[in-house]
mmCIF file of C-alpha atoms in Angstrom:
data_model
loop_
_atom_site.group_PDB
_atom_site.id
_atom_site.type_symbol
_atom_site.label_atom_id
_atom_site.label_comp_id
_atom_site.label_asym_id
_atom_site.label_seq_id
_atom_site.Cartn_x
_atom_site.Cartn_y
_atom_site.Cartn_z
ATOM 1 C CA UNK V 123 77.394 6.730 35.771
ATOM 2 C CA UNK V 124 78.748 3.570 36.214
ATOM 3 C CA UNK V 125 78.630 1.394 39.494
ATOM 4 C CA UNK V 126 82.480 1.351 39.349
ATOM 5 C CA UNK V 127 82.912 4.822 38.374
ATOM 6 C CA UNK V 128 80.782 5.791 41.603
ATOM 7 C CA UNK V 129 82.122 7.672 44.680
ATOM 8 C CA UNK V 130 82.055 5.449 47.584
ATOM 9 C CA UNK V 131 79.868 6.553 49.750
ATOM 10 C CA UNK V 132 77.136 6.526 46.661
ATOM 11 C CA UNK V 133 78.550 3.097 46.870
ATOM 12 C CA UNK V 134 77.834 2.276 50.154
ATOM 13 C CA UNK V 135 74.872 3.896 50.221
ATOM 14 C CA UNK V 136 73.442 1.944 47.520
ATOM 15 C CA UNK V 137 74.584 -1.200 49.137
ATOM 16 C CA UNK V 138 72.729 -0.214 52.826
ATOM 17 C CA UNK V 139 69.785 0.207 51.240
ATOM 18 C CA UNK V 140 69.534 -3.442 49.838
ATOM 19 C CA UNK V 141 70.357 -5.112 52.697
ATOM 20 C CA UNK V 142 68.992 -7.568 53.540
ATOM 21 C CA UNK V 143 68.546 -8.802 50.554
ATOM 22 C CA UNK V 144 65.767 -10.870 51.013
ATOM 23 C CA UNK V 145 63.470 -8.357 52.455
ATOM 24 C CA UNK V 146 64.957 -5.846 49.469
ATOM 25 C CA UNK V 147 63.585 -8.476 46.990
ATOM 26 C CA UNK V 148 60.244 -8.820 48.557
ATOM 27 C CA UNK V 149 58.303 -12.078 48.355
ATOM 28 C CA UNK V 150 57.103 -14.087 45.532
ATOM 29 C CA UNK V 151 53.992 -14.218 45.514
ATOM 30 C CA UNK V 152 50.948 -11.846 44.297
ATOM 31 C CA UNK V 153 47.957 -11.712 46.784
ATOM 32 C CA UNK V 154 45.294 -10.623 45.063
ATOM 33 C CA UNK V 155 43.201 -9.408 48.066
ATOM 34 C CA UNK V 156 43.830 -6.802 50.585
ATOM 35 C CA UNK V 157 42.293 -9.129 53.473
ATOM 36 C CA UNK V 158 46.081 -9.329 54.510
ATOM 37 C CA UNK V 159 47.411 -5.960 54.513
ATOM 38 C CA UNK V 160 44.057 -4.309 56.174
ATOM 39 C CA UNK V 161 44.781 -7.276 58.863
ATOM 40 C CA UNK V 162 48.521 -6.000 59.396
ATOM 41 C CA UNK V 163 47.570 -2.542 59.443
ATOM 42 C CA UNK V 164 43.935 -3.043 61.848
ATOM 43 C CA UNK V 165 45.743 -4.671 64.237
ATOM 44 C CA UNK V 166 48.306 -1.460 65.200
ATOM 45 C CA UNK V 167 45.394 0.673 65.412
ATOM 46 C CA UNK V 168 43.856 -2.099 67.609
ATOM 47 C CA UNK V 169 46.746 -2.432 70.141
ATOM 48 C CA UNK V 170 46.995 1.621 69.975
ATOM 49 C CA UNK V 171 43.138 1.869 71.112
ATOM 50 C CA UNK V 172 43.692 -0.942 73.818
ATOM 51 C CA UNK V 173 46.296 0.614 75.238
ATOM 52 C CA UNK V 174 44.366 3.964 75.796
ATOM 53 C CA UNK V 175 41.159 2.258 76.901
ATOM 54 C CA UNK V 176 43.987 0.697 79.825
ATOM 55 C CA UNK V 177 44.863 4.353 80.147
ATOM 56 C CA UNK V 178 41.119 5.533 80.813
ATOM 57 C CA UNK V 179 40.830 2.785 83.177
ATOM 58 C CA UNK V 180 43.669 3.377 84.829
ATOM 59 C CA UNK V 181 42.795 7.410 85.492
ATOM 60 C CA UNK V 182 39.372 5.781 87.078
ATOM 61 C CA UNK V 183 39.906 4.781 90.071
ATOM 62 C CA UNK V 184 42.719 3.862 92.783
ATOM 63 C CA UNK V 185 42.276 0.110 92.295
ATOM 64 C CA UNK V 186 41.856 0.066 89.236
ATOM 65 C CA UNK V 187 45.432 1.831 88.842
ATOM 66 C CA UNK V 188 46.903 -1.342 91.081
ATOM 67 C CA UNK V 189 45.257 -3.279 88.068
ATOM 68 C CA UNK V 190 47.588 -1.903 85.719
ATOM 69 C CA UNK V 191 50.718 -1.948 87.674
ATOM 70 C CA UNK V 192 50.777 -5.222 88.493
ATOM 71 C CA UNK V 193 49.700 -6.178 84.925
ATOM 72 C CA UNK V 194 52.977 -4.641 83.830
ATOM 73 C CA UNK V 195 54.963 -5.406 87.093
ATOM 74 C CA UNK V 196 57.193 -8.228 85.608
ATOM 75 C CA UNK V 197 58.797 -5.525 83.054
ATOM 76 C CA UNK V 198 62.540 -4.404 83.849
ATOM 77 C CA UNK V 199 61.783 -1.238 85.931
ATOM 78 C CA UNK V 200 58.734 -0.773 86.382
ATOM 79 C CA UNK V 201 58.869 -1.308 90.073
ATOM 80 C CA UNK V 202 62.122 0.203 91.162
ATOM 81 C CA UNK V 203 61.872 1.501 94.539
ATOM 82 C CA UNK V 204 64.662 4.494 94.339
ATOM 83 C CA UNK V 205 62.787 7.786 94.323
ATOM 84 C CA UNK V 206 65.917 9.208 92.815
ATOM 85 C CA UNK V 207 65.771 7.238 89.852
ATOM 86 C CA UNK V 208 62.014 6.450 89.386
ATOM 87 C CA UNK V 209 60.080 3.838 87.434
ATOM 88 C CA UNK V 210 57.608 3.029 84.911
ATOM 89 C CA UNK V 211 55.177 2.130 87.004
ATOM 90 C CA UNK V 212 51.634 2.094 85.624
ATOM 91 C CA UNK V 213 53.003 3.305 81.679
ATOM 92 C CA UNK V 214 54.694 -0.423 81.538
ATOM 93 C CA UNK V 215 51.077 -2.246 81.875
ATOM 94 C CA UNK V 216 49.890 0.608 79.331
ATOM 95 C CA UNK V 217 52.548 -0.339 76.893
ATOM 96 C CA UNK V 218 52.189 -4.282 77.963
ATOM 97 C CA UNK V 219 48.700 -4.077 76.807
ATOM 98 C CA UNK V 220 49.831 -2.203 73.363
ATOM 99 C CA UNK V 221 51.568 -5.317 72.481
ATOM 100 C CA UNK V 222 49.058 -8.130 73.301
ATOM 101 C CA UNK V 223 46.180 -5.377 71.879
ATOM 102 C CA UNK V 224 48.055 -5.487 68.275
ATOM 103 C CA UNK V 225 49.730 -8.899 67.971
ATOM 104 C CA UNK V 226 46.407 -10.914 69.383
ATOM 105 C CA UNK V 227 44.395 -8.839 67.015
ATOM 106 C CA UNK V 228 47.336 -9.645 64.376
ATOM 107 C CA UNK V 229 47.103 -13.586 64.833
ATOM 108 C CA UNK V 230 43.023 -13.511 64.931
ATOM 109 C CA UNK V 231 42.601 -10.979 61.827
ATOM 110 C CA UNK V 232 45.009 -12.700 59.629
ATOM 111 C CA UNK V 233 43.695 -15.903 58.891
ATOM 112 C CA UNK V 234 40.114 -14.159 58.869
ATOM 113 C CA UNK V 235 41.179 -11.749 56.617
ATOM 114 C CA UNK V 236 43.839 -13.430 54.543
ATOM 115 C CA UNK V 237 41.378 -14.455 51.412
ATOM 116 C CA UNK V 238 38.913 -11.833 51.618
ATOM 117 C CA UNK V 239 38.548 -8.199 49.956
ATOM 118 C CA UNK V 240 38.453 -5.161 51.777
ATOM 119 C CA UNK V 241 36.828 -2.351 50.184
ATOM 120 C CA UNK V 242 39.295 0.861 49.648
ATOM 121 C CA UNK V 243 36.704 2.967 51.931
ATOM 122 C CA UNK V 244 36.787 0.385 54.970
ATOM 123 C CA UNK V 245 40.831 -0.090 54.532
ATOM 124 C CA UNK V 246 41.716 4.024 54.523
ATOM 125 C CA UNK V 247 38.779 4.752 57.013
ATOM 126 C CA UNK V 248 39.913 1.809 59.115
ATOM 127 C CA UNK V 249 43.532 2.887 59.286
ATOM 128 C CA UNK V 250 42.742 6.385 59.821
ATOM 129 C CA UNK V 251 39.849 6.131 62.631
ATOM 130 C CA UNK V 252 41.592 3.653 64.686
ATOM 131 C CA UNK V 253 44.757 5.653 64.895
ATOM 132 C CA UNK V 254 42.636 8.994 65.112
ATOM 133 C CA UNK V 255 40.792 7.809 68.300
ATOM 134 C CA UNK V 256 43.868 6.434 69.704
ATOM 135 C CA UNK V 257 45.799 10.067 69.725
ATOM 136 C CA UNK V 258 42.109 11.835 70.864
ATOM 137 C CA UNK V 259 42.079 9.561 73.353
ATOM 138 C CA UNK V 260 45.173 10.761 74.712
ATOM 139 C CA UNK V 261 43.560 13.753 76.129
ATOM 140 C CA UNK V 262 40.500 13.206 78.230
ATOM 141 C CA UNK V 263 38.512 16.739 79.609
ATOM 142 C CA UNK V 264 38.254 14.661 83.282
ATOM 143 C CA UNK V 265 41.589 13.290 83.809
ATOM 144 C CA UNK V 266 42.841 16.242 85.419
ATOM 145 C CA UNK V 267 40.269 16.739 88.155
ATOM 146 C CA UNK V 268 40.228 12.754 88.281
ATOM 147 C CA UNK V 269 43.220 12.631 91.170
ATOM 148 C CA UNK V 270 41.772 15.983 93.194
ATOM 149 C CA UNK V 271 39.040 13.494 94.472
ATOM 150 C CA UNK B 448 90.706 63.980 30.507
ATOM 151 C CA UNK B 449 92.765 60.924 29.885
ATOM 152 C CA UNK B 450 91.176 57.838 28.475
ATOM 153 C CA UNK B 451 91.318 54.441 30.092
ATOM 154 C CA UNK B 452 92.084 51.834 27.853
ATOM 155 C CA UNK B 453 90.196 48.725 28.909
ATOM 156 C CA UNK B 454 91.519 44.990 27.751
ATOM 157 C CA UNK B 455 88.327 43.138 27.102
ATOM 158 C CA UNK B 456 89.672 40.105 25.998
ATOM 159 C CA UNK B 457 91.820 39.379 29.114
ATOM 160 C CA UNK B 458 88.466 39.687 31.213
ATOM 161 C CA UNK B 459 86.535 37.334 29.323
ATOM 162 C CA UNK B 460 89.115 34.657 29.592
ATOM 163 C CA UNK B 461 90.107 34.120 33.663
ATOM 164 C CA UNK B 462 93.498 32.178 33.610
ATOM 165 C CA UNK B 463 92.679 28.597 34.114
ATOM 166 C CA UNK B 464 93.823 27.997 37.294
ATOM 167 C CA UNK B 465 91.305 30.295 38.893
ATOM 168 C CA UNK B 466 87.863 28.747 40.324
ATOM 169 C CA UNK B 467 85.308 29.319 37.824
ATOM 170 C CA UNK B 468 81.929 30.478 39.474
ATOM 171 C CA UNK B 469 80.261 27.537 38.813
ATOM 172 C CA UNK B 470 82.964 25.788 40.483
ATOM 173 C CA UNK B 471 82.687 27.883 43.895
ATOM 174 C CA UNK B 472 78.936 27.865 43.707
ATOM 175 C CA UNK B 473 79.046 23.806 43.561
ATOM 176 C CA UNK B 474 81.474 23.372 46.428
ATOM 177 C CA UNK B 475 79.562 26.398 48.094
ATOM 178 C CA UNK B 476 76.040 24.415 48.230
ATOM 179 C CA UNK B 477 77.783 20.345 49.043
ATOM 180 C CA UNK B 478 80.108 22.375 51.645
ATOM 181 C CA UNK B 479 76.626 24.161 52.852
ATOM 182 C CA UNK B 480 74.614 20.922 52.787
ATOM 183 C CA UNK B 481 77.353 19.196 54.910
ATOM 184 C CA UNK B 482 77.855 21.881 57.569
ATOM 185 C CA UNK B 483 73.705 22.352 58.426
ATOM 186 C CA UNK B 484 73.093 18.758 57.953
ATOM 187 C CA UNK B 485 76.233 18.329 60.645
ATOM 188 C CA UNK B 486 74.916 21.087 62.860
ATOM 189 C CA UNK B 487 71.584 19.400 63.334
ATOM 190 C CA UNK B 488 73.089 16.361 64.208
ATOM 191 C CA UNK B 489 74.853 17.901 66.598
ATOM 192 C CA UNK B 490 71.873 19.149 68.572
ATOM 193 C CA UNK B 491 71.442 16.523 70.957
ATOM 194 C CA UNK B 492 74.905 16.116 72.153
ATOM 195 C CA UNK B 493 73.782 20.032 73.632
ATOM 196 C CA UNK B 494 72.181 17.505 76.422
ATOM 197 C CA UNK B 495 76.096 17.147 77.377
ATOM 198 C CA UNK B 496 76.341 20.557 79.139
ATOM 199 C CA UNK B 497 73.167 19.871 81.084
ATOM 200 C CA UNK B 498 73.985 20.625 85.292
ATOM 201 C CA UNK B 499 71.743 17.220 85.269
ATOM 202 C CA UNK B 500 73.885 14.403 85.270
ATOM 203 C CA UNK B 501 70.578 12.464 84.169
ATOM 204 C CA UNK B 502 69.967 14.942 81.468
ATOM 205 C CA UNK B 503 73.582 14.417 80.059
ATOM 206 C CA UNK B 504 73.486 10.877 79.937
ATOM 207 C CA UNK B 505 69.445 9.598 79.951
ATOM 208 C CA UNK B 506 68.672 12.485 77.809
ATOM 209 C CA UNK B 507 71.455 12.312 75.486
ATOM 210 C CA UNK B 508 70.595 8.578 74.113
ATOM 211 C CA UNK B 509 66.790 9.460 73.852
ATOM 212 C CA UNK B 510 67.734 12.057 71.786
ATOM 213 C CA UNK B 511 70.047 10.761 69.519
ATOM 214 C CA UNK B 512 67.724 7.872 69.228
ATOM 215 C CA UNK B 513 65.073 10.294 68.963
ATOM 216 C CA UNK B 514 66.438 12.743 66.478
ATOM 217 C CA UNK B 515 68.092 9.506 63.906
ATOM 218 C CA UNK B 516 64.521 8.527 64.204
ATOM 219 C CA UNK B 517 62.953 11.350 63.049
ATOM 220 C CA UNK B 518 65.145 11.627 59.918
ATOM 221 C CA UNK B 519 65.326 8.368 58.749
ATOM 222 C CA UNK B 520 61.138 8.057 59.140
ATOM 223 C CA UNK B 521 61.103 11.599 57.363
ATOM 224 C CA UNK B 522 63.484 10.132 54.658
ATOM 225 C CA UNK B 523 61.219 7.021 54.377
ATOM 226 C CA UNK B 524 57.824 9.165 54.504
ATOM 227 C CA UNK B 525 58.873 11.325 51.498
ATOM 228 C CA UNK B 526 59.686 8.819 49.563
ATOM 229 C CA UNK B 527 55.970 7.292 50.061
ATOM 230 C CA UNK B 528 54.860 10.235 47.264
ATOM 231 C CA UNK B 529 56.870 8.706 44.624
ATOM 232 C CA UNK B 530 55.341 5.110 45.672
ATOM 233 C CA UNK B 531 52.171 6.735 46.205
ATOM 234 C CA UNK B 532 52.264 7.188 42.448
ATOM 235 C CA UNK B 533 53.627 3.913 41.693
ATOM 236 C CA UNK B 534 56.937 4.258 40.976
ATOM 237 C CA UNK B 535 58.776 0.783 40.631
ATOM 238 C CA UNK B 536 62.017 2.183 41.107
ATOM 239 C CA UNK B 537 61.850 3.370 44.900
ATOM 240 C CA UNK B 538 59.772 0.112 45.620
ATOM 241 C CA UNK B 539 63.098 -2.254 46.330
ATOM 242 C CA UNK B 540 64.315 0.301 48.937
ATOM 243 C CA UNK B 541 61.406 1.207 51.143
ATOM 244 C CA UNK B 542 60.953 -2.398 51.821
ATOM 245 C CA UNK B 543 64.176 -2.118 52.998
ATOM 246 C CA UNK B 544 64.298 1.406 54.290
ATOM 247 C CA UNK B 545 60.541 1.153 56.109
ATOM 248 C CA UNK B 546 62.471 -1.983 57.862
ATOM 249 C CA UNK B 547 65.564 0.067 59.254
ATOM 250 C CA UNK B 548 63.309 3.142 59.985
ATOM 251 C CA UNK B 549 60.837 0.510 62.567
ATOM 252 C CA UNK B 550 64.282 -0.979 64.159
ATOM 253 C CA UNK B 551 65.989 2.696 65.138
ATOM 254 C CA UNK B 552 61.803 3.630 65.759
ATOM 255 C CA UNK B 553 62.268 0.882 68.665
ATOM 256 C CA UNK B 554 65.685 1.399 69.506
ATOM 257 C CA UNK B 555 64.595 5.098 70.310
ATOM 258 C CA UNK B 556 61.636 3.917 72.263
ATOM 259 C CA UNK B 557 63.419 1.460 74.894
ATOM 260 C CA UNK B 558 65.641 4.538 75.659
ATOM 261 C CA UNK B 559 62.607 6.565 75.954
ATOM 262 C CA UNK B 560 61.587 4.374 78.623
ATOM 263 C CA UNK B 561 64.992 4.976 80.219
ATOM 264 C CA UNK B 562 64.172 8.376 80.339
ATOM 265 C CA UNK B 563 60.688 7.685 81.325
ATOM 266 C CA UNK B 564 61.772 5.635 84.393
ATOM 267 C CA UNK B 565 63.863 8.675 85.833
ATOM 268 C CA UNK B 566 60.968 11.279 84.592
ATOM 269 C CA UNK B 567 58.906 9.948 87.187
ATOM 270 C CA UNK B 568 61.435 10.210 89.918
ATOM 271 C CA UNK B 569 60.418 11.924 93.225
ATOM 272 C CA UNK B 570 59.769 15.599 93.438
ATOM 273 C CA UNK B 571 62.608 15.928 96.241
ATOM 274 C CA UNK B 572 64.773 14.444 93.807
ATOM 275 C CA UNK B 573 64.443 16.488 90.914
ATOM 276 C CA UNK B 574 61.653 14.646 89.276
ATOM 277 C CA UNK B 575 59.960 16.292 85.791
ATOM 278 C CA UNK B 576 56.659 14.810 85.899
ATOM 279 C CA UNK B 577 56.132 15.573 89.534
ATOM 280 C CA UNK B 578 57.358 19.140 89.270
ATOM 281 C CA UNK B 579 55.260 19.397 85.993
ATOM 282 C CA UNK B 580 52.461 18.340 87.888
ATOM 283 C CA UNK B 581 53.024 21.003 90.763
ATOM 284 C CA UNK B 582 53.736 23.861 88.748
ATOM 285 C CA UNK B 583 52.713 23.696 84.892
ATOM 286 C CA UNK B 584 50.046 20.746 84.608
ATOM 287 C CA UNK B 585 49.409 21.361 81.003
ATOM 288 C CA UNK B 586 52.877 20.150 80.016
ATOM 289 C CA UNK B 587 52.205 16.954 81.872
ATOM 290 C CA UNK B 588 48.195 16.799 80.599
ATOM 291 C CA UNK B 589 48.977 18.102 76.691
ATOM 292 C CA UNK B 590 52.474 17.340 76.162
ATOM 293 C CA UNK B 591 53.488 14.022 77.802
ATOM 294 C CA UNK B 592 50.476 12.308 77.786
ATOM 295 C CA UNK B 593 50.783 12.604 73.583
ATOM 296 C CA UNK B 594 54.245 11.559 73.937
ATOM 297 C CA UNK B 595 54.464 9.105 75.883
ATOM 298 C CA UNK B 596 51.135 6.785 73.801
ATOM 299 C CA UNK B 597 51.745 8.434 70.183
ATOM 300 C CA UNK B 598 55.775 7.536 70.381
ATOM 301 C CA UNK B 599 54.576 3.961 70.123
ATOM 302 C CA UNK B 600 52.097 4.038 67.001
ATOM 303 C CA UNK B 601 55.203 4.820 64.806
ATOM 304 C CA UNK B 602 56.286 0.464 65.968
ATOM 305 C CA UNK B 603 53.063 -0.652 65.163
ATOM 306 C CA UNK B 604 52.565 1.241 61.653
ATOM 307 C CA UNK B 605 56.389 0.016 61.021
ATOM 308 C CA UNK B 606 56.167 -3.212 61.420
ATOM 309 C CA UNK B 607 52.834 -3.246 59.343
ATOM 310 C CA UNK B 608 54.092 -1.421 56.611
ATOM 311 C CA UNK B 609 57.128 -3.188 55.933
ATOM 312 C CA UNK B 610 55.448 -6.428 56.302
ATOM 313 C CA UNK B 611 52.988 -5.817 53.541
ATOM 314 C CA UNK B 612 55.233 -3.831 51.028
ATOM 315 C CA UNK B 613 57.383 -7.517 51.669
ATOM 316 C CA UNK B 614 54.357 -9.561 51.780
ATOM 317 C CA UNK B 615 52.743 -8.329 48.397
ATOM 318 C CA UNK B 616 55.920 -8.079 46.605
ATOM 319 C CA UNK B 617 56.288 -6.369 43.462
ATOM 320 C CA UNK B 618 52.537 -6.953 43.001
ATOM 321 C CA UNK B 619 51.486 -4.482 44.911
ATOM 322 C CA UNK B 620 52.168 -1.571 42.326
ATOM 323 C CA UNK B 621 49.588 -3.635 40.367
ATOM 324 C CA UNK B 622 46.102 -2.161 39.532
ATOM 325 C CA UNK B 623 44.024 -4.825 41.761
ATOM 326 C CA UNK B 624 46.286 -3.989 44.675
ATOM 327 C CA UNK B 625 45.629 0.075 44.331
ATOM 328 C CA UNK B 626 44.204 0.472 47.208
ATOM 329 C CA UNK B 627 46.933 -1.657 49.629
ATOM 330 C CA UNK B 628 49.759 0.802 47.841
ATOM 331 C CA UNK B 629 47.241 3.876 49.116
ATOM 332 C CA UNK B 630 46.795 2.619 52.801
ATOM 333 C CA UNK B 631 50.637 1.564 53.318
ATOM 334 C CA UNK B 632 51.672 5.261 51.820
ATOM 335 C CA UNK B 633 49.106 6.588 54.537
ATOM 336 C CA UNK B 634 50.274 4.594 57.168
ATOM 337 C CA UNK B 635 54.399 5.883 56.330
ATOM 338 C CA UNK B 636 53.276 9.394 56.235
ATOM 339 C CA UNK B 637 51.476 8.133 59.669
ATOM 340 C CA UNK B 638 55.017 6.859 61.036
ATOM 341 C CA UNK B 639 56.449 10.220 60.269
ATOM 342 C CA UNK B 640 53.752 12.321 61.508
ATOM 343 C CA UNK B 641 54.074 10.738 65.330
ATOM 344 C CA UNK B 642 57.939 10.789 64.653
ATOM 345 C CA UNK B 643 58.013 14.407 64.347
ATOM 346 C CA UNK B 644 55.031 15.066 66.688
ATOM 347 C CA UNK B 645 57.411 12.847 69.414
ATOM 348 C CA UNK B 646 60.371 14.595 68.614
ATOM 349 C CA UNK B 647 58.620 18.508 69.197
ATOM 350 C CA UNK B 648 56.423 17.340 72.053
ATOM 351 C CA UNK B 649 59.833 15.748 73.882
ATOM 352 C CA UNK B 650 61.431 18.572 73.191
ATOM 353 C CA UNK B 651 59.047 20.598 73.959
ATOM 354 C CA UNK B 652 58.781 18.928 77.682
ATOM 355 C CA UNK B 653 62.217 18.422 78.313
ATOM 356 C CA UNK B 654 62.692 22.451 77.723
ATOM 357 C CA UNK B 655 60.359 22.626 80.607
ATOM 358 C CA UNK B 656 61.972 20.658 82.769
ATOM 359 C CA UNK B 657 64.867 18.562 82.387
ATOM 360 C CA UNK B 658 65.387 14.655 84.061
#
C-alpha cells in the first residue's frame, strides 16, 4: 500500500513514531565497544541500589530518618505541614538520592568505560543483579518491628 | 407427502447488497478491538465516582498516567523480541518509541508523587498509609514499599535504553555489538516488567484504601 493510498490515522501513526527525527535516525557513528552502553545501563542500577541503601538507613534509627528528610527537604512538598493533605517527607530524600546515585555514577562510568569492552557475562549479570538487589531490597524481614522499639 | 422443491442456485448466490460473512466477521473483530481497547481506557476515569474528593482528582491523573504508561512500555517491550532478533526494520521506531515511553514513564511518576504526598496524610484525615499501617500492615510492608522504589527503575532503564539504541546507531544490530542489542532488549522487557508490577501493586493498594 502506498503512503498516499493510506488511511490517516496509519498516516499519523507512522509520522508519531519518527518524531523527532533526529533521535528516529540515531547517531552516526559505530562504537565498537560496549564500555558505553554497560556505563548507561550500570549507572540506573547504581542510583536504584543507592536509593534503597538511603531506605535501610532511614528504617535505622530516629536520627538517622531526620538525615533523610532534610536531605530531600528543598523538594516541592516534601515538608507541607497540612495533615489533611500530607507530604513526601522522608520518600523525597529517597528519590533525591536515586538521581545523584545514577547520574554521578553516569558522569564517572562513562569516560571510564567509553573505550573499553565489557564481556557479555559482566554486561547481562551487571544489569540484572543491580536491579535484582534493588527490588529485594525493597523488603527487609526487620523493618516492621524496626518502629515498635 | 408433498415434495419441497428447493432452489439451490438462489442460495449460493446472496444478492449483492447483502453483507457477505467475511464482511461482518471483519467489521465484527475492528468494531471488537475498538470497543475493549476503549473500555480499558476507560478504567481509570472509574476514580471519578470515588466519595473521596482526593481519589477523584489525585487518583484520577496517577492513573491515567499510570495506565498510558503501562501500555505504551508494554507496546515498546514487545517489540524488543523482534529487535532481540535483529530486525532492522523496528530499529528506527524504538529509538523513538523507548523515548516517548521514558517521558509519559516520568510524567506518571511526578503525579505519583501527588498522590504520594496526600497518601501520607494524617490518620484523622483519611490518610491510606496511616490506616494501612493500623489495620493491614502488609499492604503498606509488601505492596507500597515495591511501589513506591520499583515505579522509579522504569526512568532510569528509559533513559538508558534510548540513549544507547541512539548512541550506537544502526551499528548496534551489528555482530560486534551482539551483546549491547541483548542487554538493551533486557533492560525494555525490565521497563515493562516494573510498569506492570506498578500498575497491579497501585492498584492493588488503592483497592485497599483509597487517598
Amino acid at each position: 500500500m502506498s503512503t498516499a493510498t493510506m488511511p490517516i490515522y496509519t498516516r499519523l501513526w507512522n509520522k508519531l513514531k519518527q518524531f523527532p527525527q533526529a533521535l528516529h535516525q540515531g547517531a552516526d557513528r559505530s562504537p565498537s565497544t560496549s564500555g558505553a552502553a554497560a556505563a548507561a545501563l550500570f549507572s540506573g542500577g547504581i542510583g536504584a541500589v543507592v536509593m534503597m541503601i538511603t531506605h535501610h538507613y532511614a528504617e535505622l534509627s530516629k536520627a538517622n530518618n531526620q538525615f533523610v528528610i532534610k536531605m530531600g527537604a528543598w523538594i516541592p512538598g516534601a515538608m507541607n505541614t497540612d495533615p489533611m493533605w500530607g507530604n513526601l517527607e522522608n520518600y523525597a530524600g529517597k528519590e533525591m538520592m536515586f538521581f545523584v546515585g545514577w547520574w554521578v555514577s553516569w558522569a564517572i562510568l562513562h569516560p571510564v568505560l567509553k573505550n573499553r569492552q565489557v564481556s557479555p557475562r559482566i554486561l547481562i549479570l551487571g544489569l540484572l543483579s543491580l536491579f535484582t538487589l534493588a527490588t529485594a531490597m525493597a523488603w527487609h524481614p526487620l523493618f516492621p518491628y524496626l518502629s515498635l522499639q | 407427502m408433498q415434495e419441497v422443491q428447493i432452489d439451490h442456485k438462489s442460495m449460493e448466490t446472496p444478492p449483492d447488497t447483502f453483507p457477505r460473512q467475511l464482511d461482518i466477521a471483519t467489521v465484527s473483530v475492528y468494531g471488537l478491538a475498538i470497543l475493549s481497547a476503549g473500555l480499558f481506557l476507560f478504567l481509570p476515569f472509574v476514580n471519578l465516582l470515588h466519595p473521596s474528593p482526593w481519589q477523584r482528582s489525585l487518583g484520577t491523573i496517577h492513573s491515567l498516567g499510570a495506565l498510558t504508561t503501562t501500555i505504551v512500555v508494554a507496546y515498546t517491550g514487545h517489540l524488543a523480541f523482534p529487535l532481540l532478533r535483529g530486525s532492522a526494520k523496528v530499529l528506527p521506531q524504538m529509538r523513538t518509541l523507548t523515548f516517548w515511553s521514558t517521558v509519559i514513564a516520568a510524567l506518571a511518576l511526578l503525579t505519583g508523587n501527588l498522590a504520594y504526598t496526600r497518601y501520607r496524610a494524617a490518620i484523622e484525615y483519611g490518610g491510606a498509609r496511616a490506616w494501612l499501617k493500623a489495620n493491614t500492615p502488609l499492604v503498606q510492608y509488601i505492596g507500597m514499599e515495591f511501589h513506591e522504589f520499583t515505579t522509579l527503575f522504569i526512568l532510569a532503564l528509559g533513559v538508558g535504553s534510548t540513549w544507547i539504541l541512539w548512541y550506537y546507531g544502526d551499528s548496534i544490530l551489528d555482530k560486534k555489538n551482539r551483546p549491547v542489542l541483548t542487554a538493551t532488549c533486557v533492560a525494555l522487557m525490565g521497563m515493562m516488567f516494573f510498569a506492570m508490577g506498578g500498575l497491579v501493586s497501585g492498584l492493588a493498594i488503592s483497592k485497599v484504601h483509597a487517598l
